[in-house]
Structure formats: C-alpha cells, structure tokens
XYZ file of C-alpha atoms in Angstrom:
376
model
C -46.336 -75.967 5.548
C -48.059 -77.012 2.313
C -45.849 -74.601 0.304
C -42.707 -76.043 1.814
C -43.794 -79.640 0.983
C -44.479 -78.894 -2.711
C -40.947 -77.552 -3.318
C -39.198 -80.822 -2.540
C -39.422 -82.264 -6.095
C -37.116 -79.635 -7.704
C -33.571 -80.395 -6.575
C -32.069 -77.974 -9.104
C -33.921 -74.913 -7.731
C -35.330 -74.016 -11.141
C -37.171 -70.985 -9.759
C -40.597 -72.490 -9.644
C -41.033 -70.981 -6.162
C -41.665 -67.276 -5.277
C -38.357 -65.208 -5.230
C -37.567 -63.095 -2.157
C -37.580 -59.253 -2.500
C -36.688 -56.232 -0.343
C -39.251 -53.483 0.053
C -38.024 -49.936 -0.962
C -37.308 -47.585 1.984
C -40.062 -45.161 2.818
C -39.579 -41.584 1.524
C -37.701 -39.425 3.996
C -38.960 -36.298 5.685
C -37.041 -33.103 4.952
C -34.346 -31.872 7.315
C -34.511 -28.076 7.277
C -31.561 -26.180 8.748
C -31.131 -22.469 9.337
C -27.536 -21.388 9.840
C -28.501 -18.814 12.471
C -30.277 -19.863 15.636
C -33.383 -17.989 16.648
C -32.379 -15.092 18.875
C -28.793 -14.914 17.590
C -27.123 -11.582 18.315
C -24.023 -9.730 17.144
C -24.128 -11.450 13.754
C -21.502 -10.136 11.326
C -23.213 -8.679 8.236
C -20.375 -10.052 6.125
C -21.384 -13.655 6.861
C -24.002 -15.234 4.572
C -27.453 -16.088 5.903
C -28.130 -19.664 4.796
C -31.100 -22.047 4.749
C -30.503 -25.684 3.734
C -32.825 -28.609 2.953
C -31.675 -32.245 3.066
C -33.886 -35.060 1.665
C -36.125 -32.451 0.122
C -36.229 -29.017 -1.461
C -36.781 -25.472 -0.323
C -40.083 -24.113 -1.568
C -40.055 -20.623 -0.051
C -37.426 -18.549 1.744
C -37.857 -14.972 2.873
C -35.451 -12.741 4.784
C -36.895 -9.422 5.937
C -35.640 -6.483 7.963
C -37.468 -4.794 10.814
C -39.495 -2.708 8.326
C -40.620 -5.777 6.422
C -38.398 -5.091 3.424
C -37.288 -8.286 1.703
C -33.552 -8.910 1.452
C -32.610 -10.312 -1.952
C -31.380 -13.905 -2.001
C -30.526 -16.761 -4.317
C -31.548 -20.433 -4.461
C -29.107 -22.950 -5.893
C -29.987 -25.022 -8.961
C -30.855 -28.106 -6.866
C -33.272 -26.131 -4.707
C -31.461 -27.277 -1.568
C -29.715 -24.107 -0.378
C -30.578 -20.420 -0.190
C -28.373 -17.509 0.796
C -28.679 -13.760 0.731
C -26.891 -11.836 -2.027
C -27.811 -8.402 -0.722
C -25.614 -7.342 2.212
C -27.113 -6.852 5.638
C -26.820 -3.658 7.619
C -25.021 -3.058 10.882
C -27.032 -3.025 14.113
C -30.230 -4.224 12.404
C -32.907 -6.819 13.171
C -33.886 -9.498 10.639
C -36.257 -12.462 10.362
C -35.601 -15.521 8.210
C -38.522 -17.798 7.311
C -37.940 -20.952 5.272
C -40.310 -23.680 4.087
C -39.206 -26.976 2.557
C -40.910 -30.127 1.266
C -39.481 -33.559 1.936
C -39.357 -36.684 -0.175
C -42.407 -37.804 1.764
C -44.376 -34.814 0.456
C -44.692 -33.198 3.866
C -43.659 -29.587 4.447
C -41.721 -28.037 7.285
C -41.295 -24.363 8.180
C -38.705 -22.757 10.442
C -38.046 -19.167 11.454
C -35.068 -17.403 12.929
C -34.970 -13.841 14.216
C -31.534 -12.308 14.771
C -29.700 -9.013 15.079
C -26.455 -7.879 13.488
C -23.495 -6.482 15.351
C -23.138 -2.847 16.373
C -19.514 -1.914 15.596
C -17.496 0.206 17.949
C -16.441 2.027 14.798
C -15.954 1.406 11.075
C -12.754 1.488 9.042
C -12.427 2.602 5.438
C -9.616 1.187 3.318
C -7.995 3.478 0.760
C -5.405 2.281 -1.732
C -2.411 3.281 -3.766
C -2.485 2.844 -6.738
C -5.989 4.014 -7.542
C -8.499 2.493 -9.927
C -7.861 2.841 -13.653
C -4.202 3.848 -13.376
C -1.122 2.644 -15.201
C 1.796 2.033 -12.861
C 5.501 1.330 -13.033
C 7.178 -1.985 -12.379
C 8.243 -1.011 -8.851
C 4.860 0.051 -7.490
C 3.753 -1.869 -4.390
C 0.038 -2.268 -3.669
C -0.627 -0.218 -0.542
C -3.716 -0.487 1.658
C -4.445 2.177 4.272
C -6.950 1.482 7.058
C -8.180 4.634 8.778
C -8.373 2.775 12.102
C -5.684 0.615 13.739
C -5.970 -3.070 12.856
C -5.782 -5.478 15.795
C -6.241 -8.706 13.813
C -3.781 -8.327 10.939
C -4.147 -11.905 9.733
C -7.914 -11.431 9.411
C -7.396 -8.136 7.615
C -5.045 -9.728 5.094
C -7.665 -12.362 4.300
C -10.009 -9.524 3.277
C -7.521 -8.130 0.740
C -7.394 -10.287 -2.368
C -4.944 -9.628 -5.200
C -5.351 -11.292 -8.566
C -2.920 -10.800 -11.442
C -2.585 -11.768 -15.091
C -0.144 -13.462 -15.350
C -0.021 -14.967 -11.881
C 2.653 -13.456 -9.643
C 4.227 -14.572 -6.377
C 3.753 -11.910 -3.717
C 3.173 -11.259 -0.020
C 1.931 -8.719 2.531
C 4.141 -6.654 4.843
C 2.863 -4.326 7.584
C 4.527 -0.946 8.070
C 2.327 -0.015 11.027
C -1.095 -0.839 12.477
C -2.894 0.977 9.675
C -0.768 0.347 6.600
C -0.007 -2.894 4.773
C 1.648 -3.356 1.381
C 1.632 -6.280 -1.043
C 4.394 -6.636 -3.576
C 5.799 -9.318 -5.830
C 9.124 -11.000 -5.132
C 10.654 -9.218 -8.142
C 9.613 -6.136 -10.094
C 6.341 -6.502 -11.977
C 6.507 -7.578 -15.611
C 5.350 -4.900 -18.038
C 1.761 -5.510 -19.128
C 0.659 -7.270 -15.929
C -3.021 -6.684 -15.133
C -3.791 -6.308 -11.420
C -7.095 -6.412 -9.552
C -7.235 -5.473 -5.874
C -10.363 -6.764 -4.100
C -11.045 -5.018 -0.797
C -13.597 -7.313 0.869
C -13.978 -5.771 4.318
C -17.664 -4.891 4.643
C -19.332 -6.648 7.547
C -16.071 -8.202 8.709
C -14.202 -7.771 11.961
C -10.591 -6.580 12.014
C -10.392 -6.724 15.796
C -11.174 -4.491 18.776
C -14.779 -3.913 17.704
C -13.762 -2.400 14.358
C -15.570 -3.540 11.208
C -15.080 -2.809 7.522
C -17.026 0.084 6.035
C -17.074 -0.611 2.309
C -15.960 -3.172 -0.273
C -14.006 -1.906 -3.267
C -12.463 -3.186 -6.492
C -9.378 -1.442 -7.894
C -7.926 -2.325 -11.270
C -4.554 -1.172 -12.548
C -2.106 -2.137 -15.274
C 1.690 -2.211 -15.284
C 3.135 -0.093 -18.076
C 6.597 -0.090 -19.634
C 9.522 -0.943 -17.378
C 11.186 2.446 -16.756
C 14.256 2.303 -14.504
C 16.492 5.303 -13.762
C 19.952 4.289 -12.537
C 21.687 7.169 -10.749
C 25.366 6.935 -9.844
C 26.908 9.355 -7.356
C 30.432 8.744 -8.596
C 29.872 9.128 -12.332
C 27.212 11.807 -11.638
C 25.010 10.363 -14.360
C 21.438 9.088 -14.542
C 21.008 6.313 -17.096
C 17.375 5.645 -18.016
C 16.353 2.282 -19.393
C 12.951 1.486 -20.891
C 12.176 -2.212 -21.139
C 15.872 -2.910 -20.692
C 17.130 -0.525 -23.398
C 19.097 2.650 -22.601
C 17.109 5.631 -23.911
C 18.752 8.590 -22.175
C 21.813 9.514 -20.122
C 21.614 12.695 -18.023
C 24.206 14.524 -15.907
C 23.105 14.980 -12.292
C 24.218 16.445 -9.012
C 23.140 14.561 -5.881
C 23.340 15.480 -2.219
C 26.552 17.074 -0.989
C 28.493 15.089 1.653
C 26.620 16.713 4.544
C 23.269 15.860 2.886
C 24.238 12.755 0.927
C 21.376 11.143 -0.984
C 20.382 7.796 0.589
C 21.310 4.801 -1.527
C 18.779 2.182 -2.521
C 15.743 1.479 -4.664
C 13.188 4.287 -4.817
C 9.766 4.280 -6.423
C 8.449 7.449 -8.062
C 5.399 8.757 -6.231
C 3.927 12.046 -7.452
C 4.913 14.907 -9.718
C 4.560 18.689 -9.716
C 5.249 20.968 -12.676
C 5.996 23.756 -10.190
C 6.541 23.623 -6.432
C 8.397 25.209 -3.527
C 11.164 23.088 -2.041
C 10.869 23.963 1.652
C 13.343 22.521 4.155
C 11.222 23.645 7.090
C 8.710 20.899 6.223
C 11.197 18.317 7.480
C 12.640 20.329 10.371
C 15.537 22.307 8.851
C 15.034 25.978 9.684
C 16.094 28.659 7.211
C 18.515 30.168 9.722
C 20.205 26.777 10.115
C 21.071 26.372 6.461
C 17.584 25.585 5.238
C 15.978 26.756 2.020
C 12.716 27.705 0.389
C 13.309 27.406 -3.342
C 10.866 27.333 -6.275
C 11.584 24.494 -8.717
C 10.085 23.123 -11.931
C 9.473 19.558 -13.115
C 9.726 17.864 -9.721
C 9.075 14.131 -9.309
C 8.948 12.869 -5.718
C 11.113 9.883 -4.827
C 10.619 9.802 -1.039
C 8.492 11.259 1.741
C 11.601 12.805 3.266
C 11.912 15.222 0.350
C 14.107 13.530 -2.267
C 13.027 14.608 -5.767
C 14.173 14.629 -9.337
C 13.832 18.302 -10.309
C 15.129 20.999 -12.564
C 18.045 22.933 -11.065
C 19.410 25.492 -13.520
C 21.648 26.932 -10.786
C 23.675 23.696 -10.579
C 24.115 22.916 -14.271
C 27.841 23.583 -13.940
C 28.034 20.939 -11.183
C 25.822 18.353 -12.854
C 27.946 15.498 -14.131
C 30.883 16.684 -11.973
C 30.123 16.931 -8.251
C 27.330 16.531 -5.699
C 26.111 19.846 -4.288
C 22.371 19.457 -3.572
C 20.520 19.014 -0.271
C 19.787 15.417 -1.274
C 17.693 15.748 -4.412
C 18.803 14.645 -7.861
C 19.400 17.919 -9.700
C 18.894 17.883 -13.452
C 18.945 20.524 -16.150
C 15.475 21.963 -16.869
C 15.425 20.080 -20.185
C 16.305 16.742 -18.599
C 13.983 17.299 -15.638
C 11.077 17.943 -17.997
C 11.977 14.794 -19.944
C 11.798 12.742 -16.725
C 8.554 14.529 -15.821
C 6.999 13.728 -19.200
C 8.324 10.187 -19.615
C 7.961 8.715 -16.127
C 4.962 7.507 -14.179
C 4.068 6.557 -10.641
C 5.777 3.299 -9.772
C 8.793 3.733 -12.013
C 12.061 2.833 -10.325
C 15.071 4.966 -9.370
C 18.168 3.087 -8.184
C 20.703 5.312 -6.410
C 24.261 4.013 -6.047
C 27.601 5.368 -4.806
C 26.212 8.576 -3.320
C 27.993 8.178 0.006
C 24.653 8.380 1.801
C 22.971 5.991 4.235
C 20.581 3.276 3.087
C 17.104 4.428 2.141
C 14.649 3.524 4.906
C 11.901 1.081 3.835
C 9.199 3.332 5.316
C 10.404 6.455 3.479
C 7.959 6.683 0.600
C 7.798 3.351 -1.209
C 11.111 1.977 0.008
C 9.578 -1.499 -0.018
C 12.365 -2.962 -2.133
C 14.807 -2.186 0.667
C 13.270 -5.064 2.653
C 14.834 -8.433 1.681
C 12.289 -10.933 0.395
C 13.012 -13.451 3.159
C 12.109 -10.728 5.670
C 9.172 -9.407 3.673
C 7.341 -12.740 3.473
C 7.255 -12.968 7.290
C 4.781 -10.107 7.183
C 6.010 -7.909 10.074
C 2.734 -8.496 11.902
C-alpha cells in the first residue's frame, strides 16, 4: 500500500517505479526416443536404427549384437541423432542403449532389444550391362532377380539410376524376375550411368529379401547404328550420324523372313556353330548345324550378323538365309571389330513379322506411352 501511494506524484510515468519482468523458463528435461520399441521383432535390416534427443544431446549410444560386438554408428553434428552405418544381419538379436543429457543437466538412459527378420529366402540381383563396360546407345539397363518379385513397386524403389547428363527414363517389367530401365530416346554418346542396386535388408514381397547391394558404372560410347534394308539388301552403318560403311547382305528367305524392328547387339563370337535344333528346328526338317565366323548376336531367337562366304553371290541381291544377316567374311569381321554391346541394328523391308520386345533386347519395340506404364 505504501508503494502504491508514493507513485501518485508522477503523472508522466517517468519510470521512477520498479519495471515488471518475466522470469526465464526453466531448462527442459531431455526427451529421448528410440525408433524401435523394446521387444520389436521381424525388423528389416535395411531400415536404420535411430536414437534421437530433443531438448538435449546424446552422450552415449551403443548398438551391440548377441555376441556383444558393437555395430558402427554415426552421431550428427548437433549431437541430437544417432544411426547405424554398418548393416545389420538377418535373423539376429541386437540391443540398443542410449544416454542423453537434457538442458536441465539431468541424464536419461533407454534400452531397446529387438530381432531382425528371418527371410523365407534371399534374392540376388544381377545386371546387364556389367560394371566398367562401354555400351551402345540402344542398351537398356536390365535387372534380373533370381526369385520372383511380388512387390514390383517396392523393387523399383530399390533400383536407382543416375546419369550425367540427366535423362528421362522408366522401368518396364518383362516378367516377375526381370525389369528393364531405358530412356525415352537412344542414349547420347558420352553419357555416364550409375546403377545403384539397394536391395539388402529390404522386402520385395512374399518373404523374399534382398541379398546384396551393388553399384554398377558404365559409359555410353559412340553412337553406332546399322540400318539393314531387305529390299536394297544393304547394311548402312552410321557412327555418330555419319555413314562409314555400306555392306551387301542377305537376310532371311521368305519362309524364314528376318523380323523387322530395332535390335540391340548382345554378344559376339569369333567362331561358333549355328544350330537350328537349339530353337526347335530338327535337322531332318530343314534345320542346320553350320560353323560360322565373326558372329554378333542380335536376338535370343538366333538372329546374328555373321560371315557367310557361301552366300556372297546372293548378298546385295536376294534374301536366302534362315533369318540371320549374312555378310562377307571381310564385312562380318569389320562389324565384329567395330561394334559393341548396345549398338543398334534397325531392320526394314524384310517381309518378316515385327520383332518381339522380349526377344533379346527388343525394348525399343515397346512404344514409350506403353513403356512408362511399367507392365507391373
């Protein structure tokens, strides 16, 4: 009351009295969170194990397996989050212990024991192309799971493609084990490609988990495109858009007309036996078993570039082969020496049916508007 009475003489409020103030909030206790509840089971090894501190900092975090071995981890720069950087194993037991100190100076410790999932089986993912290769502009990126994939969307998310320069592309499934990624148009020469297979510890459905992560790097070489015409009986080869060679050829005779479409070169053999019985045509039914040189495979069904000295008189004039593109030995060796996996062969006017998309790398036979839907 006395203080209130003394303030009455200062009508202007000059500040002679005591100003009001708000006391600072008390320091907060830490909130320590472990991402996995104690007793958690069937944890995917591909998911990170995380400990987080709010209103404080982590002071010690240890993740150990059943044998007491410490799993390597990493603390962020702020000291507020820890996660493992060493992968966990399948069907293993682990214990996470974390201690944190709050703004109030008090510590808190939490533990979580958990077990990882036991897969029904594992799947390994192989690729084409392989690491360190140089490919042609038509080469799709093929991923082969050795177990059927039930969750194709999840599987796609585990396959990351990065390119320099950036390229528009999409996945397309040919069956439950095989998915390809290709750009909308042929690759540009010089493109650098990295394929990240990030499947370890992750579920692709039906109890199947990824076996191993992989990184595959490849580079696109010169743009080599062979244009084969069944009416002119010529193969015109262009490198980076410039014609470098024109070669007489003989394609499949009318009864075995070479399928038309865009092929991608697959593998080559300096010497091999062309054997019709491998695709069901018996020798007694008009089949053959013929040794050839300088053969470059264009399809799984047995279409090759190859040397055919017996048909030189027909090359450039008429189609007499069982479907392959016959060349002189000299021209076949030139193709053998100057082509690479992924180079393109475009067959026109052969009188044959359309190349099937699943026959070798017939990916370019699928229209882009169909391809981007994924065929899941």
